[in-house]
Coordinates of C-alpha atoms in Angstrom, one line a residue:
Chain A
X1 CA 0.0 0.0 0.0
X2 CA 1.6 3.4 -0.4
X3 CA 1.2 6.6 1.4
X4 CA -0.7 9.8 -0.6
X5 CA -1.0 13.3 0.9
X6 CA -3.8 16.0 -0.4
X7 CA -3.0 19.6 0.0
X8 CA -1.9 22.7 -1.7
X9 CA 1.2 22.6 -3.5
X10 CA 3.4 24.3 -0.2
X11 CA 2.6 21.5 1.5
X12 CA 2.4 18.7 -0.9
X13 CA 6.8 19.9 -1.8
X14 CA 7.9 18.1 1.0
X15 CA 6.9 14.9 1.2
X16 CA 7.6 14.7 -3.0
X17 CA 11.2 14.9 -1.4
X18 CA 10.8 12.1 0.8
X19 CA 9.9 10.2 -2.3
X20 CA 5.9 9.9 -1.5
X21 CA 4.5 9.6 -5.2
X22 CA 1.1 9.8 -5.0
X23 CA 0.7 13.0 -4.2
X24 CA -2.9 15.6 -4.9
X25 CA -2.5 19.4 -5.1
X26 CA -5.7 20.8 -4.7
X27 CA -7.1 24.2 -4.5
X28 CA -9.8 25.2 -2.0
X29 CA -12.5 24.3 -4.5
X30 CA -10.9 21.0 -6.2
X31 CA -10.3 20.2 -2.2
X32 CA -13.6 17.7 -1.7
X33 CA -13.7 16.3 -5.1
X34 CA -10.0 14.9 -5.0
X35 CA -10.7 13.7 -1.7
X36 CA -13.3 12.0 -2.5
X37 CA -11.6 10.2 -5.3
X38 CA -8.7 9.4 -3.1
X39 CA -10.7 7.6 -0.6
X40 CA -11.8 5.3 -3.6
X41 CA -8.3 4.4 -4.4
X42 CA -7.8 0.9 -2.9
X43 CA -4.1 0.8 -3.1
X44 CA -3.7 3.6 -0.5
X45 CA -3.1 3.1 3.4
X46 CA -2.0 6.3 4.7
X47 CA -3.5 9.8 3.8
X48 CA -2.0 12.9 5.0
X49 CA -3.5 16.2 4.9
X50 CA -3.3 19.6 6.1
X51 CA -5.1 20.2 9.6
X52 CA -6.4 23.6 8.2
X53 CA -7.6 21.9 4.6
X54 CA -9.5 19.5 7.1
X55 CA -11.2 22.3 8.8
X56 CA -12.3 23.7 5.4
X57 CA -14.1 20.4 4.2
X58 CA -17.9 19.7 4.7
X59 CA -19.0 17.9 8.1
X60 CA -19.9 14.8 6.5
X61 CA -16.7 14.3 4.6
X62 CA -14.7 15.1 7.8
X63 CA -16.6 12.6 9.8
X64 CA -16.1 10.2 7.2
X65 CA -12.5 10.9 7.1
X66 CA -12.0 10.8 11.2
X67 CA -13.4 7.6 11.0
X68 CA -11.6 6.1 8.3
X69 CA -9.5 3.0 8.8
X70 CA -8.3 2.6 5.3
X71 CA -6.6 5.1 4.5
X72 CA -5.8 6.3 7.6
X73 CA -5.8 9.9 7.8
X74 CA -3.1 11.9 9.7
X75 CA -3.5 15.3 9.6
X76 CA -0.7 17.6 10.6
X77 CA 0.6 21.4 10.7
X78 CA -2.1 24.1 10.4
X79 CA -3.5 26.1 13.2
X80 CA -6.6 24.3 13.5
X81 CA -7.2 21.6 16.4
X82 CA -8.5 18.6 13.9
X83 CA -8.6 16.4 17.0
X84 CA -11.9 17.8 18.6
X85 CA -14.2 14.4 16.8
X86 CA -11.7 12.2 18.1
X87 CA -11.9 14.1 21.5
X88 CA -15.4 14.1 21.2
X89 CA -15.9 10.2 20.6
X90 CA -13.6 9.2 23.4
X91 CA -15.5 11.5 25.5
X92 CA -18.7 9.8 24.1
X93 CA -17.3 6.3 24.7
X94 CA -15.0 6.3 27.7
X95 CA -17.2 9.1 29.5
X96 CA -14.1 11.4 30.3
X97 CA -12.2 13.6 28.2
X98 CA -8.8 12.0 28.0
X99 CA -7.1 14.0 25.2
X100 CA -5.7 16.1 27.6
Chain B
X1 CA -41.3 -7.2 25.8
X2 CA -44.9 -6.7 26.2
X3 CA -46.5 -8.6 28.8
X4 CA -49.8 -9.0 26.7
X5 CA -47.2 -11.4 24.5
X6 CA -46.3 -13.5 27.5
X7 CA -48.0 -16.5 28.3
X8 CA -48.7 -17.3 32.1
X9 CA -47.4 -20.9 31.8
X10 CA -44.7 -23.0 33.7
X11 CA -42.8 -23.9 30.5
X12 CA -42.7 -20.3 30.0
X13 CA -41.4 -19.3 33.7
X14 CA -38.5 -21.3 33.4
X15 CA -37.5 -20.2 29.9
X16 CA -38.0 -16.4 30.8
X17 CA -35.6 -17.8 34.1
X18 CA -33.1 -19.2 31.3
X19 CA -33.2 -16.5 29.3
X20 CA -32.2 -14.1 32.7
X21 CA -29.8 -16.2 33.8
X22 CA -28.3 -16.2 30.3
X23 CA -28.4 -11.9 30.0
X24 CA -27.0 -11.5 33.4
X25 CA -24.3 -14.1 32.7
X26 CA -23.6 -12.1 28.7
X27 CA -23.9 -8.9 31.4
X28 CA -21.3 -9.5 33.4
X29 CA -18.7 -11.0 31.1
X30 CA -19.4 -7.6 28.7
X31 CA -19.0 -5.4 31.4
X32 CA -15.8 -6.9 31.9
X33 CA -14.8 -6.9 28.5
X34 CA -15.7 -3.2 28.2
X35 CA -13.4 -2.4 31.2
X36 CA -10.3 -4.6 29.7
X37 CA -10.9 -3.1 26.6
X38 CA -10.9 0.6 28.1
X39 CA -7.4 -0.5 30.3
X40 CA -6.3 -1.5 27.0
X41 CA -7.2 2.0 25.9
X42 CA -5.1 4.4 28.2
X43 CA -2.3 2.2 26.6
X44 CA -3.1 3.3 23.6
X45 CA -4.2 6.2 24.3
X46 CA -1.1 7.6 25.8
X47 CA 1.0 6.5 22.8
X48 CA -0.7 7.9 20.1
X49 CA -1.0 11.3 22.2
X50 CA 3.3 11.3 22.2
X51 CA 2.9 10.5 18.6
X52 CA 0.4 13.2 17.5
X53 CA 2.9 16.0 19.7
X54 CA 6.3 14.0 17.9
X55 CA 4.5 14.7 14.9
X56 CA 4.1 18.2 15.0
X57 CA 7.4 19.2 16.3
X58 CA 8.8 17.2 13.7
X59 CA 6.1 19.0 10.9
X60 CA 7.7 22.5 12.4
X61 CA 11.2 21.3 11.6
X62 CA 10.5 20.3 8.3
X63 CA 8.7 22.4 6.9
X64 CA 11.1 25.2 8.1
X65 CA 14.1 23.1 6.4
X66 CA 12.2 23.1 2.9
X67 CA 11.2 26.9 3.4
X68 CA 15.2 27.4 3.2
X69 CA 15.4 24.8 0.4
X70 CA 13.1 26.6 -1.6
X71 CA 14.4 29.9 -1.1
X72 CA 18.1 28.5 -1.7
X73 CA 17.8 26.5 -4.2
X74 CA 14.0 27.6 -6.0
X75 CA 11.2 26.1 -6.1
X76 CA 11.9 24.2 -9.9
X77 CA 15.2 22.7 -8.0
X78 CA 13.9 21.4 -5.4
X79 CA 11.1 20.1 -7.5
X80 CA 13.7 18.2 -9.9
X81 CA 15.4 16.9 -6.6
X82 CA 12.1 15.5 -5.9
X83 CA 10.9 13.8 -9.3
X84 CA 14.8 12.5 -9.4
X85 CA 14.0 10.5 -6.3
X86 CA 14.6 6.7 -7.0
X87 CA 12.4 4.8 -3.9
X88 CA 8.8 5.4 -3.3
X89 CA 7.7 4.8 0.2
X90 CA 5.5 1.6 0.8
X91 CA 3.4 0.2 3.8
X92 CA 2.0 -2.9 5.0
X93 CA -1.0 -3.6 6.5
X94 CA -1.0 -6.5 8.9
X95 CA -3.2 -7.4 11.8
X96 CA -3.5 -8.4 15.2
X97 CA -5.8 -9.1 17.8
X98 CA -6.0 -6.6 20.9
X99 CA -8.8 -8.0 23.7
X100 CA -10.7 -9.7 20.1
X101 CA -10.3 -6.3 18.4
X102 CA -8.1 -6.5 15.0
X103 CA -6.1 -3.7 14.8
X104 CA -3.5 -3.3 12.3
X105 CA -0.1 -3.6 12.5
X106 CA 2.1 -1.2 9.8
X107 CA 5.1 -2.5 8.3
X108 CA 7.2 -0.5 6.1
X109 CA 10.5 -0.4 5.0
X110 CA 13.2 2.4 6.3
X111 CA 12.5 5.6 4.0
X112 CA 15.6 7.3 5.5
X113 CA 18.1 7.1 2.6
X114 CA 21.5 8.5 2.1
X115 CA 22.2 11.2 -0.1
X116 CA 23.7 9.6 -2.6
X117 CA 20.8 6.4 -2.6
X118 CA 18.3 9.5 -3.1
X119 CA 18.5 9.5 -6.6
X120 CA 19.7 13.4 -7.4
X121 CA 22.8 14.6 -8.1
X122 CA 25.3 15.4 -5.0
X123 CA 26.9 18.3 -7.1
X124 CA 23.9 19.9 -8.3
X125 CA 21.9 20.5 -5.5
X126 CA 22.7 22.2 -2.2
X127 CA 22.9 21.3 1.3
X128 CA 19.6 22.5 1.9
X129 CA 17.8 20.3 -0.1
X130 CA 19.6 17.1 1.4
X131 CA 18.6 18.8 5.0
X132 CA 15.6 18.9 3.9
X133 CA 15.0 15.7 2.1
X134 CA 15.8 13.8 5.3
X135 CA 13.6 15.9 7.5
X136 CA 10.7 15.1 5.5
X137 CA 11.9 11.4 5.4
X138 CA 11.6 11.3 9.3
X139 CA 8.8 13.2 9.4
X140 CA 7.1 10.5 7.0
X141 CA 8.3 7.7 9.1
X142 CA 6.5 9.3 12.1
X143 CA 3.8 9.8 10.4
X144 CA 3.5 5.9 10.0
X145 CA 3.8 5.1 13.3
X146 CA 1.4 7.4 14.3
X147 CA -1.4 6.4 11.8
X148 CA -1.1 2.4 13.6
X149 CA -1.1 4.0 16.9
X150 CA -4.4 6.2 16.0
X151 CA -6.4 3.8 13.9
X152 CA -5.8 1.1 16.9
X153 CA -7.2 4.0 19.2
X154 CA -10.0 4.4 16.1
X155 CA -10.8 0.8 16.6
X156 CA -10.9 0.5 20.3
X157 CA -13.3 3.1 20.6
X158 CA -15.9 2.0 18.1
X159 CA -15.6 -1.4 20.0
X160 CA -15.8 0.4 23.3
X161 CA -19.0 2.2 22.4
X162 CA -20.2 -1.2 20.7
X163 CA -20.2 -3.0 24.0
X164 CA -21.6 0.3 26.2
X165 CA -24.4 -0.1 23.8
X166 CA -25.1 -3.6 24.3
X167 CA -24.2 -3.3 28.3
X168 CA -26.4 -0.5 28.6
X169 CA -29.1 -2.5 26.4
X170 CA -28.9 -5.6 28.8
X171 CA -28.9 -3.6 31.8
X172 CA -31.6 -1.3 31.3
X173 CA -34.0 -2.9 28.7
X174 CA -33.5 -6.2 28.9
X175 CA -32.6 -8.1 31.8
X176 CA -35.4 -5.3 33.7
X177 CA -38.2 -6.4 30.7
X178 CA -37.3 -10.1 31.2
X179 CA -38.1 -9.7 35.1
X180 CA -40.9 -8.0 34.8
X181 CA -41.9 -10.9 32.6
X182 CA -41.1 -13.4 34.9
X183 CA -43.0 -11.4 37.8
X184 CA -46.0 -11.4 35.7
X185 CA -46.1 -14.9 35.4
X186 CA -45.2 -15.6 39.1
X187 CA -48.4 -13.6 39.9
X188 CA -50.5 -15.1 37.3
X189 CA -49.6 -18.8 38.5
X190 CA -50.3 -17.6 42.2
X191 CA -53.6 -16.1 40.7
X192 CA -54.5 -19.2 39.1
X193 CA -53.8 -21.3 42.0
X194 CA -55.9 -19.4 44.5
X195 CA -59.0 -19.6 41.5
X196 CA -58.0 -23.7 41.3
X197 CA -58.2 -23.4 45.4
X198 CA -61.3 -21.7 45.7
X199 CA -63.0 -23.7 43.0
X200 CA -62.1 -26.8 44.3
X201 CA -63.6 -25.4 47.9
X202 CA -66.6 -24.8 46.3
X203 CA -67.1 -28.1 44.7
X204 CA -66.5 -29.5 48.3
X205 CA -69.6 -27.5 48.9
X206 CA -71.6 -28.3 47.0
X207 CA -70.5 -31.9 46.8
X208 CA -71.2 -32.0 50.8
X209 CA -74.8 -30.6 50.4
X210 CA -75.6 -32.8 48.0
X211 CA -74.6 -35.9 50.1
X212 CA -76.7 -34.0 53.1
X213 CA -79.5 -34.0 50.8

């Protein structure tokens, strides 16, 4: 399986140099519909993405995203905290807010 | 369960007795499962919270080493660097079991490479783009480690909230509907008896008066 990351072009530069081949650059209206097409891809294990890009997708998608097994999603950099559903369902499941 | 659906019978009382015995027994080993599973959890938990803060220190890093590439060296070189680049990372997905829950295992082969396994000329690019190239390449590794660590935390909790459903389920719909099922039927027997009793009394009655008579 091989590892694909989504983003703009800043932050797809990086990991092109860490040889990661599958790689998306998307503008902020091309953002869902790549996505969406990536998560159809069988062949891919590991998505990365943008904390702030994940912020600017619709609920749904996110959700669907958060929960997705494979490809796993990590999302990194960005200002935005993309760990608040996965706060929120540990909350929901253990009872106590352990992302602390 | 409705109580108009339950018949007041003997065979039925010991069934609905089964069938209690057999919730509070699926009760109790769930509730334990539950609370294995959550131990299992903080385990988990506590790793993938290193690995999510690892990651983003090592992001910060990074991505300030390929801000100096590009300004060094351009955007275009550090582009060529890239496309130059001889070994693709790949992953693989195994499994194991963690309390019954599969959760995967990732197995991947080093993506830190030396400059000259990279693929791009030593003499044509700069310093900044190696720095760089191996940042990213133990920024990448990280981020593998971290997506087993998060989709085993993914997995435990859908389990987790699986089982509270079905604890919660047993415990307060249940287990409470089967009893009131089996109290119904304890009262209806009693009822029935005391009719059988007093019927039988009568035909004494009326047996005995007609011997008198």
């Amino acid at each position: 399986m091989e590892v694909a990351v989504v983003g703009n072009a800043d932050f797809v530069t990086g990991f092109l140099l860490a040889g990661v081949r599958k790689t998306f650059i998307t503008t902020d209206a091309s953002l869902e519909p790549t996505l969406k097409e990536v998560l159809k891809e069988e062949d891919i294990g590991i998505l990365i993405m943008n904390s702030d890009d994940v912020e600017k997708l619709s609920t749904p998608l996110r959700i669907a995203l958060d929960d997705s097994v494979e490809p796993t999603v990590i999302s990194i950099g960005g200002a935005a905290d993309t760990r608040t559903h996965l706060r929120e369902k540990i909350k929901r499941s253990v009872g106590v807010d352990l992302w602390k | 369960m409705a109580l108009r659906e339950v018949k007041p019978t003997r065979s039925e009382l010991l069934e609905i007795k089964k069938k209690i015995r057999l919730s509070e027994s699926g009760y109790n080993l769930l509730k334990m499962k539950r609370d294995g599973l959550i131990l299992e959890f903080f385990d988990v938990l506590e790793k993938a919270k290193d690995a999510s803060m690892d990651l983003a220190n090592t992001y910060k890093v990074a991505k300030e080493k390929i801000d100096v590439a590009k300004m060094v060296e351009g955007v275009i070189e550090v582009y060529s660097a890239a496309f130059a680049l001889k070994h693709k990372p790949e992953v693989a997905l195994t499994s194991r079991s963690l309390m019954g829950v599969v959760v995967p295992e990732v197995s991947f082969t080093s993506i830190s490479q030396s400059i000259d396994e990279r693929g791009y000329g030593i003499i044509g690019t700069s310093s900044a783009i190696d720095e760089a190239a191996a940042a990213y390449e133990e920024l990448l590794d990280k981020v593998i480690r971290a997506a087993e660590v998060e989709t085993a935390v993914k997995r435990l909790l859908v389990e987790i909230e699986r089982i509270k459903r079905r604890v919660n389920a047993l415990e307060f719909r249940v287990i409470p509907d089967l009893k009131e099922a089996e109290a119904f039927i304890v009262f209806r027997l009693e009822e029935m008896e005391r009719e059988n009793i007093f019927r039988l009394k009568k035909i004494k009655i009326k047996a005995k008066a007609a011997e008198a008579a």
